[in-house]
Amino acid sequence: MAHDDWLDHAAPDDHHADADDDQQTRPLPAGPDAPARRDQAIRAAVEQGLVGPTAPTAPAGPLVCLLDIAGVRASAAALRGAFEAVTPPGTPVLHAFAVKATPLVPVLRLLRAAGIGAEVASPGELALARAAGIAPADTVLDSPAKTPAELRQALALGIAVNADNPQELARVDALVQSAPTASPVGLRVNPQIGGGAIGALSTATPTSKFGVPLRDEGAREWVIRACLDRPWLTRLHAHSGSQGMPLEMMVRGVGATYELAEEINERAGRRQIDTIDIGGGLPVNFGSDEESPTHAQYARRLKARVPGLLDGRYVLVTEFGRSLLAKHGTVLARVEYAKKAGGRPIAVTHAGVQVATRTVYAPLSWPLRIAAYDAKGRPKGGPAVGQDIAGPACFAGDLLAENRPLPLLEQGDHVAVLDTGAYYFTAHYAYNSLTRPGIYGFSAYGDDVRFAAAREPQTLDEIVAEAGGGAERDALRYL
Ligand SMILES: *Cc1c(COP(=O)(O)O)cnc(C)c1O
């Protein structure tokens, strides 16, 4: 969808507030801006041999992923500032980064240092958050399929748990009775406000698999009773959806959750629900370098539409993923061959379905910007020519872009796939046994660009081991 749509419903006063708030809440890092930093990093990655023609895998393979550390820090600070600007001083707000967006321990550590916690939805994600040293009090467990063992572990550690459904709540009942826990416990609700532009990412549809569907007959009353019967049930959680959701719909989902909390508290005669977890899902603009919408715009919209949520009576939890990391990641790949078919130029690169799975399988929902660089890593000029940007995998659909107007790419050039810091190279797809590329954080001070590995490139030995290479020889043969 056009990113303008997200702003269509802007409250009339939004624009006045913009300039002031943006200064307050978007402290841009000193030095070059994000596109200039990216250009510098790409040039340096080529010059320093981070990406090169020499080996099938690392250290200088044909594919590398880059993370702009100054950008990540700026987004974390902007997120915190956005909610500080709309809540009374001292209002507790936990920003729990949705680990699935960028499941990398060094990134979680970086975010932790910036005052951000973790939202986890699997034993693996919880292990990453713990490895990053994120405190249980700053960790939230959501997942629609938590096993008894996972629940027991979370409650033993004191991690906040959002129960998804009545059956899970019954399991929590038993655990809470059998052992004391420091974990705050919440209930995930589905406000059923409808879907956004991308069905697979719309979590608040009438038939979504997540949470308790509030508008189903009897469900709302069930939630209220469930809370009144359990004094320790102190949170409500809603995550109305991700990329493709209009801001206004997200606000409506949060509003419905807030109203439910108010009703529960009124019927309880006390402030039983003390925390509202509003989920994540702020859409990202994949069409340009502009960050739009911003966390500040979303926070102001919430303030205008759901003021009671932000007046200091409730502890807040947020779970943003994509909006914190997407803009700060770049895939850089060599053009291995430049060919032509049916009159169409095709650049065969090393970036394909393994690092951009959603774009390859659902190109209309997930278009990505691609930038052309020459063999030395300098931005490539020249007239735009429609060409396909193909990946290395052995199926015809492995294309990052079709007929994309770009300066004509040649063998040895590079392509940069932009805005890929969340859910792209961090959610590797193992098709064709393609190795997971290395991921390097970078910083640029003047001409000095420095890299540090956030994840080493996968080796061929690791590929073999993960493919059962360590299993007993001939294990299958004697079955
Ligand atoms: C995926 C997810 C998020 C993060 O969504 P983004 O679109 O990356 O912000 C937050 N909460 C829950 C429960 C999720 O499943």
PDB file of C-alpha atoms and ligand atoms in Angstrom, residues 98 100 119 142 188 237 239 242 280-282 319-322 423, ligand 1:
ATOM      1  CA  ALA A  98      10.015  -8.564  19.268  1.00  0.00           C
ATOM      2  CA  LYS A 100      11.666 -12.706  15.947  1.00  0.00           C
ATOM      3  CA  GLU A 119       9.330 -10.057  23.594  1.00  0.00           C
ATOM      4  CA  ASP A 142       3.835 -14.520  23.984  1.00  0.00           C
ATOM      5  CA  ARG A 188      -4.115 -11.852  25.078  1.00  0.00           C
ATOM      6  CA  HIS A 237      -2.362  -7.810  25.773  1.00  0.00           C
ATOM      7  CA  HIS A 239      -1.154  -7.101  19.063  1.00  0.00           C
ATOM      8  CA  SER A 242       1.984  -5.868  11.588  1.00  0.00           C
ATOM      9  CA  GLY A 280       3.974  -3.916  18.130  1.00  0.00           C
ATOM     10  CA  GLY A 281       3.198  -3.741  14.450  1.00  0.00           C
ATOM     11  CA  LEU A 282       4.102  -0.206  13.425  1.00  0.00           C
ATOM     12  CA  GLU A 319       6.451  -5.020  21.403  1.00  0.00           C
ATOM     13  CA  PHE A 320       7.822  -3.326  18.300  1.00  0.00           C
ATOM     14  CA  GLY A 321      10.046  -5.352  16.002  1.00  0.00           C
ATOM     15  CA  ARG A 322      10.156  -4.327  12.357  1.00  0.00           C
ATOM     16  CA  TYR A 423      12.649 -10.541   9.075  1.00  0.00           C
TER      17      TYR A 423
HETATM   18  C1  LIG B   1       5.471 -10.314  15.582  1.00  0.00           C
HETATM   19  C2  LIG B   1       4.932  -9.766  16.846  1.00  0.00           C
HETATM   20  C3  LIG B   1       5.311  -8.495  17.275  1.00  0.00           C
HETATM   21  C4  LIG B   1       6.195  -7.572  16.453  1.00  0.00           C
HETATM   22  O1  LIG B   1       5.589  -7.155  15.276  1.00  0.00           O
HETATM   23  P1  LIG B   1       6.305  -6.067  14.351  1.00  0.00           P
HETATM   24  O2  LIG B   1       5.405  -5.916  13.197  1.00  0.00           O
HETATM   25  O3  LIG B   1       7.636  -6.599  13.988  1.00  0.00           O
HETATM   26  O4  LIG B   1       6.421  -4.820  15.173  1.00  0.00           O
HETATM   27  C5  LIG B   1       4.866  -8.065  18.497  1.00  0.00           C
HETATM   28  N1  LIG B   1       4.033  -8.828  19.259  1.00  0.00           N
HETATM   29  C6  LIG B   1       3.641 -10.050  18.873  1.00  0.00           C
HETATM   30  C7  LIG B   1       2.768 -10.837  19.764  1.00  0.00           C
HETATM   31  C8  LIG B   1       4.065 -10.557  17.654  1.00  0.00           C
HETATM   32  O5  LIG B   1       3.665 -11.763  17.261  1.00  0.00           O
END
